[in-house]
Coordinates of C-alpha atoms in Angstrom, one line a residue:
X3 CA -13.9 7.3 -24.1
X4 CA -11.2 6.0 -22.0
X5 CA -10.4 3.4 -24.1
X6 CA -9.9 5.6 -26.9
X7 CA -8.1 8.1 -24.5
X8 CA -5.7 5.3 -23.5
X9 CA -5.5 4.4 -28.1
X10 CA -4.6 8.3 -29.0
X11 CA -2.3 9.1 -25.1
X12 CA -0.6 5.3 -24.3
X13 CA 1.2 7.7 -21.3
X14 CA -2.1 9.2 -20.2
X15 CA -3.5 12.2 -20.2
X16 CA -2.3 13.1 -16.5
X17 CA -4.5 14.9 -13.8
X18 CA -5.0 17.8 -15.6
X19 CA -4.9 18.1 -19.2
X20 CA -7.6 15.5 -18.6
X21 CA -9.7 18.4 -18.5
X22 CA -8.7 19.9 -21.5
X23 CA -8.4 16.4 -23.8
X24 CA -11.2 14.1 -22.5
X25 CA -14.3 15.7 -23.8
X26 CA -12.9 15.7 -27.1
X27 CA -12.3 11.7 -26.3
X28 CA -16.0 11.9 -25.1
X29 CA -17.5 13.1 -28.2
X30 CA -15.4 11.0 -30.6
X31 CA -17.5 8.1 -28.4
X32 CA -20.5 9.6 -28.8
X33 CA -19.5 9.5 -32.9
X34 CA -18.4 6.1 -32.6
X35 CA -21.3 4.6 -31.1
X36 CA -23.9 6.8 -32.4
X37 CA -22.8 5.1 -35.8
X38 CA -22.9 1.8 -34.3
X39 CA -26.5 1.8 -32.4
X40 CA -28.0 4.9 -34.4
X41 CA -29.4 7.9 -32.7
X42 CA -28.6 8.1 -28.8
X43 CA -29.4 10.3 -26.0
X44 CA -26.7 12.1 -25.2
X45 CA -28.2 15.0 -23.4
X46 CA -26.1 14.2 -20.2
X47 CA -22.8 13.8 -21.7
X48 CA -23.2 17.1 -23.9
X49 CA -24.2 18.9 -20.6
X50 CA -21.1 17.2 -18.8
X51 CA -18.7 18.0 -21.8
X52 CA -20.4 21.6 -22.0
X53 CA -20.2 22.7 -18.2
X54 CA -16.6 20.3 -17.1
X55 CA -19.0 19.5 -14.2
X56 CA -18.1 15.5 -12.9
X57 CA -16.1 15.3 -16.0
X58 CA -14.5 11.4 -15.1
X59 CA -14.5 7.8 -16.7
X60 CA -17.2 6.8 -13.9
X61 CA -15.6 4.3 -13.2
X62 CA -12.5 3.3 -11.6
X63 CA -10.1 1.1 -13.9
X64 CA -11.6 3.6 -16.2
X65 CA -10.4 6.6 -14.5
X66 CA -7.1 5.4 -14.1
X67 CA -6.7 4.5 -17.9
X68 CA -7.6 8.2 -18.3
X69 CA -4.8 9.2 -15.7
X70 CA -1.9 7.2 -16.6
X71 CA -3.1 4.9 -19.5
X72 CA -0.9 1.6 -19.9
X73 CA 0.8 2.1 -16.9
X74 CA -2.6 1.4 -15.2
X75 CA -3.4 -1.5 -17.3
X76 CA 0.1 -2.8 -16.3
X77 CA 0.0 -2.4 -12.7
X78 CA -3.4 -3.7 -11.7
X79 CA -3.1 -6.4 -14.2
X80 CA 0.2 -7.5 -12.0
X81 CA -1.9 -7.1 -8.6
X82 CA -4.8 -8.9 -9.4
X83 CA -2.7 -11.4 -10.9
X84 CA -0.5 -11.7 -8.2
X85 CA -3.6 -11.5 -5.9
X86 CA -5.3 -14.8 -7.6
X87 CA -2.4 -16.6 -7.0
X88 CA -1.7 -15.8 -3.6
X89 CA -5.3 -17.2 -3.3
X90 CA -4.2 -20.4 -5.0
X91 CA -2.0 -20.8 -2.2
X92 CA -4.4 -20.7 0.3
X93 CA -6.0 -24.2 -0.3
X94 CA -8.5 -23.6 2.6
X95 CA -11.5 -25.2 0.8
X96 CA -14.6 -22.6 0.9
X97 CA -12.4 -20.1 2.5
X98 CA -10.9 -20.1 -0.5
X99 CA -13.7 -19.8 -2.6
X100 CA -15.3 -16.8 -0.3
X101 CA -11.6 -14.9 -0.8
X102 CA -12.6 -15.4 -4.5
X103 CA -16.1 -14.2 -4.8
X104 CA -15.4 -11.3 -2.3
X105 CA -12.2 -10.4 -4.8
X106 CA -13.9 -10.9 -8.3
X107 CA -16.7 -8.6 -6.9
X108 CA -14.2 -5.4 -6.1
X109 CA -12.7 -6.4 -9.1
X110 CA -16.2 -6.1 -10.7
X111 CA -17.3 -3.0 -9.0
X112 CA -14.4 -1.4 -9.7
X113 CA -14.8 -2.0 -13.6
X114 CA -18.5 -1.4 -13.3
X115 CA -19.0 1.7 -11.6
X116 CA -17.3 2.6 -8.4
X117 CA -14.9 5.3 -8.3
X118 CA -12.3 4.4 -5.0
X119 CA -10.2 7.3 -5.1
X120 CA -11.4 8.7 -1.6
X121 CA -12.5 5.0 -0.6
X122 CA -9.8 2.2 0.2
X123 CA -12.3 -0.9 0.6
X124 CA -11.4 -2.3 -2.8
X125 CA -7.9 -2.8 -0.9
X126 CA -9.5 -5.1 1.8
X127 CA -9.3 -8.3 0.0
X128 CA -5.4 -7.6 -0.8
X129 CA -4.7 -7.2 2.6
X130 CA -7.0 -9.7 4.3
X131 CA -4.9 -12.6 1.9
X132 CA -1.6 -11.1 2.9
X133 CA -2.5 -11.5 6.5
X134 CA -3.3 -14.9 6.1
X135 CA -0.8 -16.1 4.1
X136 CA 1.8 -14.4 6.7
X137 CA -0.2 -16.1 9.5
X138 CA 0.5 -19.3 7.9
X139 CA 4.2 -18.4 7.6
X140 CA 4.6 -17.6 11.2
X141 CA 2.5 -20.7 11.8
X142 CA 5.1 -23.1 10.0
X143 CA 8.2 -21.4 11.3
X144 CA 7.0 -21.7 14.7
X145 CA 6.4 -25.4 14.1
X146 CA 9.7 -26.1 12.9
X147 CA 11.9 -23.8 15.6
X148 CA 9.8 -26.2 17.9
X149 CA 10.6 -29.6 16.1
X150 CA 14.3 -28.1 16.6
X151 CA 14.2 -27.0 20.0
X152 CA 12.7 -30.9 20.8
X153 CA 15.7 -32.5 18.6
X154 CA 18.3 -30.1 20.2
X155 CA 16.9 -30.7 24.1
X156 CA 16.4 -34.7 23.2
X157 CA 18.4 -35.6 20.3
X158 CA 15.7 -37.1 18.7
X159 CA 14.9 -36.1 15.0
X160 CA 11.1 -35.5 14.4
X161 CA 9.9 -35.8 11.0
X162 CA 7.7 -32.3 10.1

């Protein structure tokens, strides 16, 4: 349904026409895949489309599709993106590879079935790379005000 939401509203829907629009997104889904698999049982989504009770994507890229449709794809396909690389730059080894696994699963979770609106945990990874790649930063211009402060004091030239 989102995906259709995001074919038919490229901008979105917003945060509250969603209300209005998405159930009609739902049951052109149902239609869709009830053609493809044959009969399914959609008792849920025809109570959740009747009532407007936990009407959502259920998921979060999902839900954001619904919200502000390209834009989302757009801007967390430029985080994550920017987020992998920042890993590359990292070169720790397995620390690397842990940063990785612990990244591809909020990426999964996120896909998958976890809504973080009210939850910032899928933001740890993001921030846990930052502060590591700023460490490293400090690290090397400390080294190098400290291989200048020794050449200025002794005159000799150290190689970094």
């Amino acid at each position: 349904a989102s995906i259709l939401s995001m074919i038919n509203y490229p901008f979105g829907e917003g945060y509250g026409t969603y209300l209005v629009i998405f159930p009609t997104m739902i049951e052109k889904a149902i239609g869709f895949m009830s053609h493809i698999f044959g009969d399914l049982n959609t008792h849920e989504l025809s109570q959740i489309i009747a009532t407007r009770e936990n009407l959502a994507a259920k998921s979060f890229y999902f839900n954001e599709i619904v919200y502000n449709g390209l834009f989302a794809v757009l801007f967390f396909s430029i985080i994550n993106i920017k987020a992998f690389n920042l890993i590359k730059l990292l070169n720790k080894g397995f620390e690397s590879y842990i940063y990785k696994i612990i990244f591809v699963y909020i990426i999964l979770t996120a896909l998958l079935g976890a809504n973080f609106e009210t939850s910032y945990q899928w933001l740890i990874p993001y921030c846990l790379i930052n502060t590591e790649l700023q460490n490293r930063n400090m690290m090397a211009s400390t080294r190098y005000q400290n291989c200048v402060r020794q050449e200025i004091t002794t005159g000799e030239s150290k190689v970094l």
